Amino acid sequence: MFSYYLRLAWISIIKHWGLSLVMVTAIGLGIGASMTTVTVNYLMSANPIPHKSKVLYNVQLDSWDVNEPFNDDGSSPEQLTYRDATYLMSAKKAFRQNIQAQANSVIEPDGDGALPFMVSARANSADFFTMFDLPFIYGSGWDESADANKEQVVVLSNEINQHVFGGENSVGKSIKIGGNYFKVVGVIDYWNPTPRFYDISTGAFEDSEEIFVPFSLIAEEKVNRSGNTNCWKPPGDGFQAFLNSECVWLQFWVELPNEQAKEEYFSFLSAYVEEQKALGRFERPLNNRLNNVMEWLEQQQIVSDDAVMMMTMSFMFLVVCLLNTVGLLLAKFLGKAPEIGLRQALGASRRTLFAQYIIESGCIGIAGGLLGLGFAWLGLQGIEVLYGDMLKGLTGLDTTMIVSAIALAIITSILAGLYPTWRACNVQPSQQLKSQ
Amino acid sequence: MQELGLIFRALLRNKVGALLISLQIALTLTIMVNAIFMMQERSTQMQRPSGLDEANLFHLRNTIFAQEYNQQVNLEDDLALLRQTDGVVDAIQINAIPISGGGWSMGLKTEPGVDTSSTGVAVYMVDDHAINTLGLELIAGENFSPTDIEWRPSGKTSWPAKTIISQAMAQALFPDDWQSAIGKTAYINNNEPMQITGIIKSLQAPWNGWDGVERSMLVPYKMESSGSRFMIRTEPGRRDELMPIIEKALSESNKGRIIRRITTMDETRERSYRGHNAVNKILSSVIIVLTLITGFGIVGLAMFSINRRTKQIGTRRALGATQWQIMSFFMIENLMISSFGIILGVAGAIGLNIWLVSTFSLSPININLILFGVVALYIVGQIAVLYPARKAAMISPATATRTA
């Protein structure tokens, strides 16, 4: 029977092709628009490190000005001062801990004619590589002793290794960075978490860095720090004064394997802040925060307002398209009242009629869904053209999205078909036959 | 006029179809009005002048990596080279580029001390060529003199004695009489005094989304910094020709640094407002498509209701109804359906706006915009129903005598 209903649906769709086209297009546009905006939102709020997002915690302490909160909502600064972060680092109270900041430098490759070039760098401590699971092609990260001894070691991205060493195993070789020679200890494969959760102070959708160097070299001024810096008190002249200042510019992450470790670490933070209060710092109320990756991204609201507004609009748009479809289906099915009456008189049960018209609605839904996928693809291409690298990596259509688009199309069109079908099945055969 | 009651009663016989169209119109109005409103807000922001001679400006980054590099001598050489190049009007070293997104801000106050609140201001560190290079308009006071310019080593945090501020900053500090700012003292870092010696008409901050985007200050500094920027103004029409020449000249004059990111001010503006532009384009396509869908929906439903009523229409024609009467029947019917939708839509538009205002801190909607939406949707409805209504009017009176 199913194939028979399919054939009936096909005949009916073809017979009223204009109307069917309007319905399919409307569903397609609605699905396309919603899928486009949902994809952007979904990718913006994706979990960048799913297998570890629950054990990695960002640390926030409120060292800010007593007169004015850092954020209007009263939350703590997103970054730490050098004083606090280096203390937490040396206390080693967490299973793993990692201090980091954005930096940049110039690489001067050996050989004549090779031009010096700028690289974006991350100054981090040894645990960075294990905590965030960086994929190594050659070698590995450095160990804690390299941090402590301020060794000039570096981990390169695959791209830089290609550029400087032609892609060969460069572990053990040296490279001139910012005028000093650094020993290569590892080369990582492509690694670009989206969002770039470990440092969103310089943009949540930026690329990850090209080289990684020990954080302890920042104090030696062997690498230039960069990134976002905020001060509420003049730091005073000179670099040492800056390091001792109340300026926040560092990201601090810890790995805590379970809830108990988290509670212990939290009380350690509270104890530290209380101690500092006694020294006249941390004049604001106690406001320490320990957020895991997803809580952190949620708190930082990295999904842009524009994306949320667009998604709301696109869902309303989908509703308009569906209302349109309901109206047109209703008109179409009611137009068939004489036919329905005839079939009922010839013995068709309401159930079979219902099945037939629901199948017709479903067919329109599938066609609309496929068209919608096409529109979503076009929409994402359009967004990529309009935004360029601003939304890099956020405009891909994956299997989850494709399946949901089709499912959404079928479900919504069947829902849209329910009322018209019900009305059509309630046709009085006698009345229809009389008017024939 | 007694026809109105007739049309209304006929309409009630097909409530659901009419209701569906009304709801579509209501949602279309809701979305349309708010989308246009959001577009207008963005357009207004984009149209604010930066205060710069944007068409003839470009900038580049000068990144020093050599260990032995005499920053003071080399900066003077660079500036001399730039300023002597044929076709260059003037050039400066600067710490940040307006509307580029990244820069430096401080707070200024009129009374010293830690307890008074300060007004945020964007800081541009420049020399006495800034006003000429950027194309700024000095409306009060005077420019810096060459002797005002101090060297600023990296890491220095105290400030020079003079500053030139934008008019918006002067208004923020001295709301009663901004012109009185000339000669007054403003305090930076809570209690370091700076004398205001000039006011420029406008100069935007690096952050276009900041509510203080018009507040900025010029500070007489030449920076010793391994990562500074140069801003270069060319004679009209010669920018594109000079960019590669200058890039080459600077790169070759000194090998201890890298010249990179050579960018026109036009491109900086495009990048700065790319998100705004994108949103506006998306919203305008949404409005167009939505209107089309609603229009086609009206056409489809009207066609079907006419098909169903062929016999009745034929009968009315046979009884002497004119073609115009038949047409006006459907047009009035549409007017009724539209009106219901529009009433709902106005409520919806205001509701959505209230949500947008509370969630995304937009400003409340303008009532004229709602009126515009109402008129637009009435017109769309009437245009959409025109074709089916004409078809109805063409139905011949003879149909009345046929069966089915």
mmCIF file of N, CA and C in Angstrom, chain B residues 131-220:
data_model
loop_
_atom_site.group_PDB
_atom_site.id
_atom_site.type_symbol
_atom_site.label_atom_id
_atom_site.label_comp_id
_atom_site.label_asym_id
_atom_site.label_seq_id
_atom_site.Cartn_x
_atom_site.Cartn_y
_atom_site.Cartn_z
ATOM 1 N N ILE B 131 48.203 66.125 13.322
ATOM 2 C CA ILE B 131 47.004 66.799 12.822
ATOM 3 C C ILE B 131 47.031 66.861 11.296
ATOM 4 N N ASN B 132 48.219 67.148 10.745
ATOM 5 C CA ASN B 132 48.353 67.208 9.294
ATOM 6 C C ASN B 132 48.265 65.819 8.673
ATOM 7 N N THR B 133 48.890 64.838 9.306
ATOM 8 C CA THR B 133 48.896 63.486 8.726
ATOM 9 C C THR B 133 47.494 62.880 8.720
ATOM 10 N N LEU B 134 46.838 62.955 9.858
ATOM 11 C CA LEU B 134 45.541 62.281 9.956
ATOM 12 C C LEU B 134 44.434 63.077 9.268
ATOM 13 N N GLY B 135 44.694 64.376 9.013
ATOM 14 C CA GLY B 135 43.667 65.213 8.400
ATOM 15 C C GLY B 135 42.651 65.669 9.429
ATOM 16 N N LEU B 136 43.110 65.916 10.655
ATOM 17 C CA LEU B 136 42.213 66.341 11.725
ATOM 18 C C LEU B 136 41.948 67.835 11.635
ATOM 19 N N GLU B 137 40.836 68.259 12.225
ATOM 20 C CA GLU B 137 40.498 69.676 12.211
ATOM 21 C C GLU B 137 40.665 70.235 13.620
ATOM 22 N N LEU B 138 41.629 71.134 13.789
ATOM 23 C CA LEU B 138 41.869 71.746 15.097
ATOM 24 C C LEU B 138 40.881 72.889 15.250
ATOM 25 N N ILE B 139 39.954 72.794 16.229
ATOM 26 C CA ILE B 139 38.933 73.838 16.315
ATOM 27 C C ILE B 139 39.176 74.813 17.451
ATOM 28 N N ALA B 140 40.117 74.515 18.333
ATOM 29 C CA ALA B 140 40.457 75.483 19.394
ATOM 30 C C ALA B 140 41.861 75.176 19.868
ATOM 31 N N GLY B 141 42.522 76.174 20.427
ATOM 32 C CA GLY B 141 43.869 75.984 20.959
ATOM 33 C C GLY B 141 44.876 75.841 19.840
ATOM 34 N N GLU B 142 45.984 75.162 20.139
ATOM 35 C CA GLU B 142 47.043 75.050 19.143
ATOM 36 C C GLU B 142 47.621 73.643 19.080
ATOM 37 N N ASN B 143 48.356 73.401 18.000
ATOM 38 C CA ASN B 143 49.016 72.115 17.808
ATOM 39 C C ASN B 143 50.221 72.012 18.749
ATOM 40 N N PHE B 144 50.751 70.785 18.919
ATOM 41 C CA PHE B 144 52.001 70.622 19.663
ATOM 42 C C PHE B 144 53.112 71.324 18.894
ATOM 43 N N SER B 145 54.126 71.833 19.617
ATOM 44 C CA SER B 145 55.311 72.328 18.928
ATOM 45 C C SER B 145 56.360 71.220 19.014
ATOM 46 N N PRO B 146 57.367 71.245 18.121
ATOM 47 C CA PRO B 146 58.378 70.165 18.137
ATOM 48 C C PRO B 146 59.017 70.000 19.519
ATOM 49 N N THR B 147 59.100 71.061 20.295
ATOM 50 C CA THR B 147 59.753 70.940 21.599
ATOM 51 C C THR B 147 58.862 70.244 22.637
ATOM 52 N N ASP B 148 57.582 70.114 22.335
ATOM 53 C CA ASP B 148 56.688 69.416 23.278
ATOM 54 C C ASP B 148 56.889 67.905 23.243
ATOM 55 N N ILE B 149 57.453 67.403 22.129
ATOM 56 C CA ILE B 149 57.498 65.953 21.928
ATOM 57 C C ILE B 149 58.585 65.330 22.805
ATOM 58 N N GLU B 150 58.198 64.331 23.612
ATOM 59 C CA GLU B 150 59.158 63.635 24.483
ATOM 60 C C GLU B 150 59.392 62.231 23.959
ATOM 61 N N TRP B 151 60.536 61.653 24.350
ATOM 62 C CA TRP B 151 60.794 60.245 24.039
ATOM 63 C C TRP B 151 60.160 59.388 25.112
ATOM 64 N N ARG B 152 59.510 58.325 24.678
ATOM 65 C CA ARG B 152 58.889 57.435 25.643
ATOM 66 C C ARG B 152 59.520 56.054 25.534
ATOM 67 N N PRO B 153 60.405 55.708 26.490
ATOM 68 C CA PRO B 153 60.985 54.365 26.467
ATOM 69 C C PRO B 153 59.905 53.342 26.792
ATOM 70 N N SER B 154 60.094 52.121 26.322
ATOM 71 C CA SER B 154 59.066 51.113 26.578
ATOM 72 C C SER B 154 58.986 50.830 28.070
ATOM 73 N N GLY B 155 57.794 50.744 28.613
ATOM 74 C CA GLY B 155 57.630 50.500 30.045
ATOM 75 C C GLY B 155 57.488 51.767 30.869
ATOM 76 N N LYS B 156 57.644 52.930 30.237
ATOM 77 C CA LYS B 156 57.460 54.176 30.986
ATOM 78 C C LYS B 156 55.969 54.422 31.209
ATOM 79 N N THR B 157 55.606 54.887 32.390
ATOM 80 C CA THR B 157 54.176 55.055 32.632
ATOM 81 C C THR B 157 53.779 56.458 33.068
ATOM 82 N N SER B 158 54.724 57.389 33.163
ATOM 83 C CA SER B 158 54.306 58.752 33.477
ATOM 84 C C SER B 158 53.975 59.474 32.175
ATOM 85 N N TRP B 159 53.328 60.624 32.276
ATOM 86 C CA TRP B 159 52.755 61.254 31.086
ATOM 87 C C TRP B 159 53.300 62.646 30.862
ATOM 88 N N PRO B 160 53.315 63.127 29.591
ATOM 89 C CA PRO B 160 53.842 64.467 29.314
ATOM 90 C C PRO B 160 52.900 65.580 29.788
ATOM 91 N N ALA B 161 53.346 66.827 29.622
ATOM 92 C CA ALA B 161 52.634 67.951 30.232
ATOM 93 C C ALA B 161 51.411 68.407 29.440
ATOM 94 N N LYS B 162 51.362 68.080 28.135
ATOM 95 C CA LYS B 162 50.275 68.637 27.317
ATOM 96 C C LYS B 162 49.466 67.537 26.650
ATOM 97 N N THR B 163 48.250 67.901 26.276
ATOM 98 C CA THR B 163 47.438 66.969 25.484
ATOM 99 C C THR B 163 46.467 67.747 24.607
ATOM 100 N N ILE B 164 46.118 67.148 23.468
ATOM 101 C CA ILE B 164 45.047 67.690 22.616
ATOM 102 C C ILE B 164 43.923 66.668 22.675
ATOM 103 N N ILE B 165 42.696 67.130 22.924
ATOM 104 C CA ILE B 165 41.604 66.173 23.066
ATOM 105 C C ILE B 165 40.530 66.410 22.005
ATOM 106 N N SER B 166 39.687 65.413 21.794
ATOM 107 C CA SER B 166 38.599 65.571 20.828
ATOM 108 C C SER B 166 37.477 66.384 21.476
ATOM 109 N N GLN B 167 36.632 66.976 20.640
ATOM 110 C CA GLN B 167 35.541 67.798 21.157
ATOM 111 C C GLN B 167 34.634 66.996 22.067
ATOM 112 N N ALA B 168 34.382 65.719 21.693
ATOM 113 C CA ALA B 168 33.506 64.878 22.512
ATOM 114 C C ALA B 168 34.113 64.679 23.899
ATOM 115 N N MET B 169 35.447 64.561 23.966
ATOM 116 C CA MET B 169 36.115 64.398 25.258
ATOM 117 C C MET B 169 36.003 65.687 26.061
ATOM 118 N N ALA B 170 36.180 66.834 25.366
ATOM 119 C CA ALA B 170 36.058 68.128 26.056
ATOM 120 C C ALA B 170 34.658 68.271 26.633
ATOM 121 N N GLN B 171 33.650 67.847 25.852
ATOM 122 C CA GLN B 171 32.262 67.928 26.330
ATOM 123 C C GLN B 171 32.035 67.018 27.531
ATOM 124 N N ALA B 172 32.686 65.853 27.516
ATOM 125 C CA ALA B 172 32.506 64.926 28.635
ATOM 126 C C ALA B 172 33.144 65.486 29.909
ATOM 127 N N LEU B 173 34.276 66.168 29.748
ATOM 128 C CA LEU B 173 34.970 66.704 30.936
ATOM 129 C C LEU B 173 34.338 68.009 31.410
ATOM 130 N N PHE B 174 33.938 68.853 30.450
ATOM 131 C CA PHE B 174 33.367 70.171 30.782
ATOM 132 C C PHE B 174 32.008 70.303 30.105
ATOM 133 N N PRO B 175 30.993 69.667 30.656
ATOM 134 C CA PRO B 175 29.688 69.598 29.983
ATOM 135 C C PRO B 175 29.062 70.978 29.762
ATOM 136 N N ASP B 176 29.375 71.956 30.609
ATOM 137 C CA ASP B 176 28.725 73.258 30.489
ATOM 138 C C ASP B 176 29.275 74.068 29.320
ATOM 139 N N ASP B 177 30.570 74.009 29.114
ATOM 140 C CA ASP B 177 31.188 74.820 28.072
ATOM 141 C C ASP B 177 32.464 74.131 27.622
ATOM 142 N N TRP B 178 32.346 73.330 26.552
ATOM 143 C CA TRP B 178 33.519 72.535 26.169
ATOM 144 C C TRP B 178 34.702 73.389 25.738
ATOM 145 N N GLN B 179 34.399 74.620 25.225
ATOM 146 C CA GLN B 179 35.507 75.454 24.753
ATOM 147 C C GLN B 179 36.388 75.928 25.902
ATOM 148 N N SER B 180 35.801 75.933 27.094
ATOM 149 C CA SER B 180 36.576 76.385 28.244
ATOM 150 C C SER B 180 37.670 75.383 28.617
ATOM 151 N N ALA B 181 37.671 74.225 27.955
ATOM 152 C CA ALA B 181 38.676 73.205 28.276
ATOM 153 C C ALA B 181 40.101 73.681 27.982
ATOM 154 N N ILE B 182 40.227 74.576 26.995
ATOM 155 C CA ILE B 182 41.561 75.043 26.616
ATOM 156 C C ILE B 182 42.261 75.697 27.816
ATOM 157 N N GLY B 183 43.457 75.216 28.081
ATOM 158 C CA GLY B 183 44.243 75.776 29.185
ATOM 159 C C GLY B 183 43.970 75.104 30.516
ATOM 160 N N LYS B 184 42.878 74.327 30.597
ATOM 161 C CA LYS B 184 42.549 73.641 31.858
ATOM 162 C C LYS B 184 43.454 72.418 32.052
ATOM 163 N N THR B 185 43.442 71.918 33.263
ATOM 164 C CA THR B 185 44.249 70.750 33.578
ATOM 165 C C THR B 185 43.348 69.529 33.746
ATOM 166 N N ALA B 186 43.762 68.425 33.126
ATOM 167 C CA ALA B 186 43.057 67.159 33.341
ATOM 168 C C ALA B 186 44.039 66.232 34.038
ATOM 169 N N TYR B 187 43.507 65.294 34.831
ATOM 170 C CA TYR B 187 44.386 64.398 35.582
ATOM 171 C C TYR B 187 44.291 62.986 35.035
ATOM 172 N N ILE B 188 45.476 62.413 34.800
ATOM 173 C CA ILE B 188 45.560 61.062 34.285
ATOM 174 C C ILE B 188 46.208 60.227 35.374
ATOM 175 N N ASN B 189 45.954 58.918 35.427
ATOM 176 C CA ASN B 189 46.499 58.091 36.524
ATOM 177 C C ASN B 189 46.132 58.686 37.878
ATOM 178 N N ASN B 190 44.933 59.170 37.999
ATOM 179 C CA ASN B 190 44.399 59.796 39.219
ATOM 180 C C ASN B 190 44.961 61.176 39.538
ATOM 181 N N ASN B 191 46.291 61.340 39.533
ATOM 182 C CA ASN B 191 46.767 62.673 39.932
ATOM 183 C C ASN B 191 47.934 63.236 39.146
ATOM 184 N N GLU B 192 48.201 62.688 37.953
ATOM 185 C CA GLU B 192 49.230 63.330 37.142
ATOM 186 C C GLU B 192 48.581 64.380 36.252
ATOM 187 N N PRO B 193 48.991 65.652 36.362
ATOM 188 C CA PRO B 193 48.315 66.698 35.583
ATOM 189 C C PRO B 193 48.759 66.734 34.120
ATOM 190 N N MET B 194 47.821 67.031 33.233
ATOM 191 C CA MET B 194 48.130 67.292 31.822
ATOM 192 C C MET B 194 47.321 68.520 31.423
ATOM 193 N N GLN B 195 47.968 69.447 30.729
ATOM 194 C CA GLN B 195 47.247 70.641 30.324
ATOM 195 C C GLN B 195 46.630 70.443 28.937
ATOM 196 N N ILE B 196 45.357 70.805 28.823
ATOM 197 C CA ILE B 196 44.688 70.681 27.521
ATOM 198 C C ILE B 196 45.043 71.904 26.685
ATOM 199 N N THR B 197 45.776 71.677 25.582
ATOM 200 C CA THR B 197 46.240 72.822 24.797
ATOM 201 C C THR B 197 45.549 72.916 23.449
ATOM 202 N N GLY B 198 44.736 71.934 23.114
ATOM 203 C CA GLY B 198 44.052 72.014 21.823
ATOM 204 C C GLY B 198 42.841 71.105 21.810
ATOM 205 N N ILE B 199 41.877 71.443 20.928
ATOM 206 C CA ILE B 199 40.695 70.589 20.761
ATOM 207 C C ILE B 199 40.530 70.309 19.272
ATOM 208 N N ILE B 200 40.390 69.033 18.935
ATOM 209 C CA ILE B 200 40.140 68.673 17.541
ATOM 210 C C ILE B 200 38.674 68.294 17.393
ATOM 211 N N LYS B 201 38.143 68.516 16.178
ATOM 212 C CA LYS B 201 36.708 68.337 15.975
ATOM 213 C C LYS B 201 36.291 66.891 16.233
ATOM 214 N N SER B 202 36.937 65.947 15.553
ATOM 215 C CA SER B 202 36.594 64.558 15.855
ATOM 216 C C SER B 202 37.752 63.642 15.529
ATOM 217 N N LEU B 203 37.841 62.590 16.301
ATOM 218 C CA LEU B 203 38.813 61.526 16.078
ATOM 219 C C LEU B 203 38.294 60.315 16.839
ATOM 220 N N GLN B 204 37.970 59.254 16.094
ATOM 221 C CA GLN B 204 37.374 58.088 16.761
ATOM 222 C C GLN B 204 38.418 57.213 17.445
ATOM 223 N N ALA B 205 37.948 56.522 18.468
ATOM 224 C CA ALA B 205 38.781 55.583 19.210
ATOM 225 C C ALA B 205 38.963 54.307 18.382
ATOM 226 N N PRO B 206 39.860 53.407 18.799
ATOM 227 C CA PRO B 206 40.024 52.167 18.040
ATOM 228 C C PRO B 206 38.818 51.231 18.104
ATOM 229 N N TRP B 207 37.934 51.403 19.107
ATOM 230 C CA TRP B 207 36.873 50.409 19.308
ATOM 231 C C TRP B 207 35.534 50.962 18.840
ATOM 232 N N ASN B 208 35.011 50.445 17.714
ATOM 233 C CA ASN B 208 33.793 51.056 17.168
ATOM 234 C C ASN B 208 32.539 50.722 17.972
ATOM 235 N N GLY B 209 32.614 49.692 18.830
ATOM 236 C CA GLY B 209 31.420 49.350 19.603
ATOM 237 C C GLY B 209 31.372 50.030 20.968
ATOM 238 N N TRP B 210 32.406 50.813 21.281
ATOM 239 C CA TRP B 210 32.494 51.465 22.578
ATOM 240 C C TRP B 210 31.572 52.677 22.598
ATOM 241 N N ASP B 211 30.854 52.893 23.718
ATOM 242 C CA ASP B 211 29.944 54.049 23.722
ATOM 243 C C ASP B 211 30.715 55.373 23.788
ATOM 244 N N GLY B 212 32.007 55.318 24.085
ATOM 245 C CA GLY B 212 32.811 56.544 24.100
ATOM 246 C C GLY B 212 33.684 56.664 22.865
ATOM 247 N N VAL B 213 33.205 56.091 21.755
ATOM 248 C CA VAL B 213 34.050 55.991 20.553
ATOM 249 C C VAL B 213 34.551 57.349 20.039
ATOM 250 N N GLU B 214 33.821 58.428 20.384
ATOM 251 C CA GLU B 214 34.266 59.754 19.919
ATOM 252 C C GLU B 214 35.292 60.394 20.863
ATOM 253 N N ARG B 215 35.568 59.760 22.004
ATOM 254 C CA ARG B 215 36.469 60.376 22.981
ATOM 255 C C ARG B 215 37.900 59.892 22.771
ATOM 256 N N SER B 216 38.777 60.845 22.444
ATOM 257 C CA SER B 216 40.161 60.455 22.235
ATOM 258 C C SER B 216 41.085 61.597 22.612
ATOM 259 N N MET B 217 42.360 61.281 22.817
ATOM 260 C CA MET B 217 43.353 62.314 23.143
ATOM 261 C C MET B 217 44.654 62.045 22.392
ATOM 262 N N LEU B 218 45.343 63.134 22.020
ATOM 263 C CA LEU B 218 46.659 63.019 21.415
ATOM 264 C C LEU B 218 47.673 63.331 22.510
ATOM 265 N N VAL B 219 48.729 62.535 22.581
ATOM 266 C CA VAL B 219 49.760 62.720 23.594
ATOM 267 C C VAL B 219 51.094 62.889 22.870
ATOM 268 N N PRO B 220 51.869 63.946 23.176
ATOM 269 C CA PRO B 220 53.098 64.238 22.418
ATOM 270 C C PRO B 220 54.251 63.302 22.767
#
